[in-house]
Amino acid sequence: MSVQETVLVVDDEKVIREGCSRILSPEGFRVLTAVNGQVALEVLDSEATNVILCDLKMPVMGALEVLEEVGQRYPDIPVIIITGHGTVESAVDCMKKGAYDFITKPFRADHVVLVVKRALEKQALERRTRQLQEERARNLYDLATEQSRIRTIVNCMADGVLVTNRDFEVVLFNPALMRLLELKPPSAQAAVLSDLLGDKVLVEALQTLLAKPGNETELISQELQRGRTHLRALSALIYGPDREVLGTITVLHDITSFKELDEMKSNFVHQVSHELRTPLSAIKQQHSVILDGLAGELTAKQRELLTRGQDRIQGLLDMINDLLDVARIESGHGVQQQVVLNLADILRETVALLESKAEERGLSLELELPPELPMVQADARSMEEVFTNLISNGINYTPDGGTVTVSAIPHGEYLEFRVSDSGVGIAPEEIPKIFDKFYRVKHPETRQVIGTGLGLSIVKGIIEAHRGSVEVESKPGVGTTFRVLLPTISGGKLIDYGQE
Ligand SMILES: Nc1ncnc2c1ncn2[C@@H]1O[C@H](COP(=O)(O)OP(=O)(O)OP(=O)(O)O)[C@@H](O)[C@H]1O
Ligand SMILES: [Mg+2]
């Protein structure tokens, strides 16, 4: 025994008190004695006691009264009754009143020790059970507090929150969600998501996520529109402690005002670009007249200055045209004239047009085409723009003497175009930004390249409007490959890759 346990022996017979003491002390117990119930209660008041051995009948306060008092004041101290032969029935009464056990006189030493030890074990077990119960109650309380806190936070959020389980039953939502999606709170306890939303886009995104659990940080971001309200929906899977999928969460953010501002900005840029293009074209026209000698002879110096000015004006016009393209694509009017096309012709023309530019720089520009290309449904002018931008980039960002290779490879239901160069490459951290409007990588070797940083954003806009995708792979110092995937036409139908 690590801590000495105390046994209180209550008996009016001295021989019993001393007998018990002799039996229990060598077993490591501290033994206290009392001559009757009253004295016993006084001892209990001052001494921490673990077990009571109590004679059934005593002149002053017998075992029944002791049991009652102990039961009230020290409920977790087990009481063992000592009885004579003829009084077993009374001892059983005592058991009913809460005594732990009884021993009959005359008793054997090992029996007393056994009963006391069992009482102590029971006491320890009861104590442990009580502790666990208290702990459980505390944990439940903490959990309830936490739940209530989270619920309050979620309810106060301006963003809509929607949580489902794996069976797409809605398990949590907040008032903002109801307001943003103009929904009525579901009447059923566990409403099915598709019934609640009636919005396929969101449900499909969640199904996609659930079908292919990826890493815990995987998010699907998409824009939804409800009337005039534009929403950004971010969805993710919820994982349990063992990485099992528990369900989904979606947070909806109202981006209507941002969209309106964006539209205002686009309109503004569009108008200003338009206003600038006309006078600039006129200036360029007049310069050309002068340069052509129609307004009199020019000196070499005048010609040089005018030519330089002419180049600058052309640069400005290119930028304005790019800005107008961006605005057109963003408004969705850019790629409306989609017809069945063989892109091989457009590729050949574009490469031919850019050949001289490549030659000037001592670059080899190669086109690799298979004998036949599947047809695509696309806007010819937009496609020309895509190839021009990608090939120009290849030429611009490849040091003199390098190679730019353009190729087309059919891949069953889609067509892949590649523009590869042996150029300066793009650092991995720059790759996510190069498709942003006006973004240009600062690279010492390409500082002289003139550009506005709009080319790739135009490419991306056009390709996405054709339900295709653009990817880039690059190794700094080695080269870059842009891959464009476009759906092909099969049996006169446009293959729908968005739904794959
Ligand atoms: N093939 C490439 N190799 C290396 N860097 C490239 C390549 N293509 C694009 N980049 C980088 O991405 C940036 C963005 O390209 P983007 O075509 O959008 O704009 P730009 O070429 O700078 O200007 P412009 O609007 O005239 O095309 C470039 O400034 C360049 O730093
Ligand atoms: Mg460019």
PDB file of N, CA and C and ligand atoms in Angstrom, residues 322 389 393-394 397 421 424-426 434 439-441 451-457 480 482, ligand 1:
ATOM      1  N   ASP A 322      -5.603  45.709 -77.175  1.00  0.00           N
ATOM      2  CA  ASP A 322      -5.601  44.658 -76.144  1.00  0.00           C
ATOM      3  C   ASP A 322      -6.654  44.950 -75.073  1.00  0.00           C
ATOM      4  N   ASN A 389      -0.437  35.587 -79.578  1.00  0.00           N
ATOM      5  CA  ASN A 389       0.094  35.943 -78.259  1.00  0.00           C
ATOM      6  C   ASN A 389       1.089  34.915 -77.750  1.00  0.00           C
ATOM      7  N   ASN A 393       5.064  35.561 -77.412  1.00  0.00           N
ATOM      8  CA  ASN A 393       5.726  35.418 -76.111  1.00  0.00           C
ATOM      9  C   ASN A 393       6.943  34.506 -76.245  1.00  0.00           C
ATOM     10  N   GLY A 394       6.754  33.365 -76.939  1.00  0.00           N
ATOM     11  CA  GLY A 394       7.865  32.437 -77.138  1.00  0.00           C
ATOM     12  C   GLY A 394       9.039  33.162 -77.763  1.00  0.00           C
ATOM     13  N   TYR A 397      10.491  36.011 -75.270  1.00  0.00           N
ATOM     14  CA  TYR A 397      11.156  35.633 -74.018  1.00  0.00           C
ATOM     15  C   TYR A 397      12.156  34.502 -74.231  1.00  0.00           C
ATOM     16  N   ASP A 421       9.280  26.843 -75.998  1.00  0.00           N
ATOM     17  CA  ASP A 421      10.465  27.631 -76.359  1.00  0.00           C
ATOM     18  C   ASP A 421      11.658  27.232 -75.505  1.00  0.00           C
ATOM     19  N   VAL A 424      13.908  31.969 -71.432  1.00  0.00           N
ATOM     20  CA  VAL A 424      14.384  32.268 -70.069  1.00  0.00           C
ATOM     21  C   VAL A 424      13.592  31.499 -69.007  1.00  0.00           C
ATOM     22  N   GLY A 425      12.405  31.020 -69.387  1.00  0.00           N
ATOM     23  CA  GLY A 425      11.588  30.273 -68.420  1.00  0.00           C
ATOM     24  C   GLY A 425      10.888  31.191 -67.422  1.00  0.00           C
ATOM     25  N   ILE A 426      10.049  30.594 -66.591  1.00  0.00           N
ATOM     26  CA  ILE A 426       9.266  31.365 -65.604  1.00  0.00           C
ATOM     27  C   ILE A 426       9.433  30.678 -64.249  1.00  0.00           C
ATOM     28  N   ILE A 434       1.049  35.019 -63.996  1.00  0.00           N
ATOM     29  CA  ILE A 434       1.261  35.532 -65.362  1.00  0.00           C
ATOM     30  C   ILE A 434      -0.025  35.687 -66.176  1.00  0.00           C
ATOM     31  N   TYR A 439       0.141  41.839 -65.518  1.00  0.00           N
ATOM     32  CA  TYR A 439       1.285  41.275 -64.768  1.00  0.00           C
ATOM     33  C   TYR A 439       2.414  40.917 -65.720  1.00  0.00           C
ATOM     34  N   ARG A 440       3.610  41.396 -65.394  1.00  0.00           N
ATOM     35  CA  ARG A 440       4.796  41.063 -66.182  1.00  0.00           C
ATOM     36  C   ARG A 440       5.896  40.647 -65.220  1.00  0.00           C
ATOM     37  N   VAL A 441       6.607  39.582 -65.575  1.00  0.00           N
ATOM     38  CA  VAL A 441       7.687  39.108 -64.706  1.00  0.00           C
ATOM     39  C   VAL A 441       8.895  40.017 -64.919  1.00  0.00           C
ATOM     40  N   GLY A 451       5.798  45.390 -73.631  1.00  0.00           N
ATOM     41  CA  GLY A 451       4.518  44.674 -73.536  1.00  0.00           C
ATOM     42  C   GLY A 451       3.679  45.283 -72.426  1.00  0.00           C
ATOM     43  N   THR A 452       2.410  44.909 -72.405  1.00  0.00           N
ATOM     44  CA  THR A 452       1.530  45.473 -71.383  1.00  0.00           C
ATOM     45  C   THR A 452       1.112  44.436 -70.342  1.00  0.00           C
ATOM     46  N   GLY A 453       1.417  43.174 -70.594  1.00  0.00           N
ATOM     47  CA  GLY A 453       1.012  42.130 -69.632  1.00  0.00           C
ATOM     48  C   GLY A 453      -0.441  41.734 -69.795  1.00  0.00           C
ATOM     49  N   LEU A 454      -0.987  42.009 -71.000  1.00  0.00           N
ATOM     50  CA  LEU A 454      -2.403  41.650 -71.217  1.00  0.00           C
ATOM     51  C   LEU A 454      -2.552  40.384 -72.051  1.00  0.00           C
ATOM     52  N   GLY A 455      -1.476  40.030 -72.790  1.00  0.00           N
ATOM     53  CA  GLY A 455      -1.553  38.918 -73.741  1.00  0.00           C
ATOM     54  C   GLY A 455      -2.126  37.639 -73.146  1.00  0.00           C
ATOM     55  N   LEU A 456      -1.536  37.170 -72.058  1.00  0.00           N
ATOM     56  CA  LEU A 456      -1.965  35.880 -71.506  1.00  0.00           C
ATOM     57  C   LEU A 456      -3.363  35.939 -70.893  1.00  0.00           C
ATOM     58  N   SER A 457      -3.744  37.121 -70.363  1.00  0.00           N
ATOM     59  CA  SER A 457      -5.099  37.198 -69.806  1.00  0.00           C
ATOM     60  C   SER A 457      -6.124  37.118 -70.943  1.00  0.00           C
ATOM     61  N   THR A 480       9.961  27.118 -71.763  1.00  0.00           N
ATOM     62  CA  THR A 480       8.565  27.134 -71.319  1.00  0.00           C
ATOM     63  C   THR A 480       7.699  26.446 -72.363  1.00  0.00           C
ATOM     64  N   PHE A 482       3.555  26.220 -73.255  1.00  0.00           N
ATOM     65  CA  PHE A 482       2.141  26.515 -72.991  1.00  0.00           C
ATOM     66  C   PHE A 482       1.322  25.456 -73.690  1.00  0.00           C
TER      67      PHE A 482
HETATM   68  N1  LIG B   1       7.146  31.960 -73.129  1.00  0.00           N
HETATM   69  C1  LIG B   1       7.464  32.676 -72.057  1.00  0.00           C
HETATM   70  N2  LIG B   1       8.670  32.554 -71.466  1.00  0.00           N
HETATM   71  C2  LIG B   1       8.973  33.284 -70.374  1.00  0.00           C
HETATM   72  N3  LIG B   1       8.153  34.169 -69.796  1.00  0.00           N
HETATM   73  C3  LIG B   1       6.944  34.334 -70.345  1.00  0.00           C
HETATM   74  C4  LIG B   1       6.525  33.598 -71.482  1.00  0.00           C
HETATM   75  N4  LIG B   1       5.266  33.986 -71.787  1.00  0.00           N
HETATM   76  C5  LIG B   1       4.920  34.915 -70.877  1.00  0.00           C
HETATM   77  N5  LIG B   1       5.916  35.131 -70.008  1.00  0.00           N
HETATM   78  C6  LIG B   1       5.906  36.055 -68.864  1.00  0.00           C
HETATM   79  O1  LIG B   1       4.559  36.336 -68.528  1.00  0.00           O
HETATM   80  C7  LIG B   1       4.314  37.742 -68.575  1.00  0.00           C
HETATM   81  C8  LIG B   1       2.902  37.984 -69.025  1.00  0.00           C
HETATM   82  O2  LIG B   1       2.782  37.648 -70.406  1.00  0.00           O
HETATM   83  P1  LIG B   1       1.734  38.393 -71.290  1.00  0.00           P
HETATM   84  O3  LIG B   1       1.773  37.837 -72.649  1.00  0.00           O
HETATM   85  O4  LIG B   1       0.427  38.405 -70.567  1.00  0.00           O
HETATM   86  O5  LIG B   1       2.221  39.889 -71.268  1.00  0.00           O
HETATM   87  P2  LIG B   1       3.420  40.577 -72.053  1.00  0.00           P
HETATM   88  O6  LIG B   1       4.011  39.645 -73.040  1.00  0.00           O
HETATM   89  O7  LIG B   1       4.328  41.131 -71.027  1.00  0.00           O
HETATM   90  O8  LIG B   1       2.671  41.772 -72.755  1.00  0.00           O
HETATM   91  P3  LIG B   1       1.621  41.705 -73.967  1.00  0.00           P
HETATM   92  O9  LIG B   1       0.329  42.146 -73.357  1.00  0.00           O
HETATM   93  O10 LIG B   1       2.122  42.650 -74.953  1.00  0.00           O
HETATM   94  O11 LIG B   1       1.571  40.290 -74.434  1.00  0.00           O
HETATM   95  C9  LIG B   1       5.379  38.278 -69.493  1.00  0.00           C
HETATM   96  O12 LIG B   1       5.662  39.627 -69.170  1.00  0.00           O
HETATM   97  C10 LIG B   1       6.554  37.373 -69.212  1.00  0.00           C
HETATM   98  O13 LIG B   1       7.263  37.837 -68.091  1.00  0.00           O
END
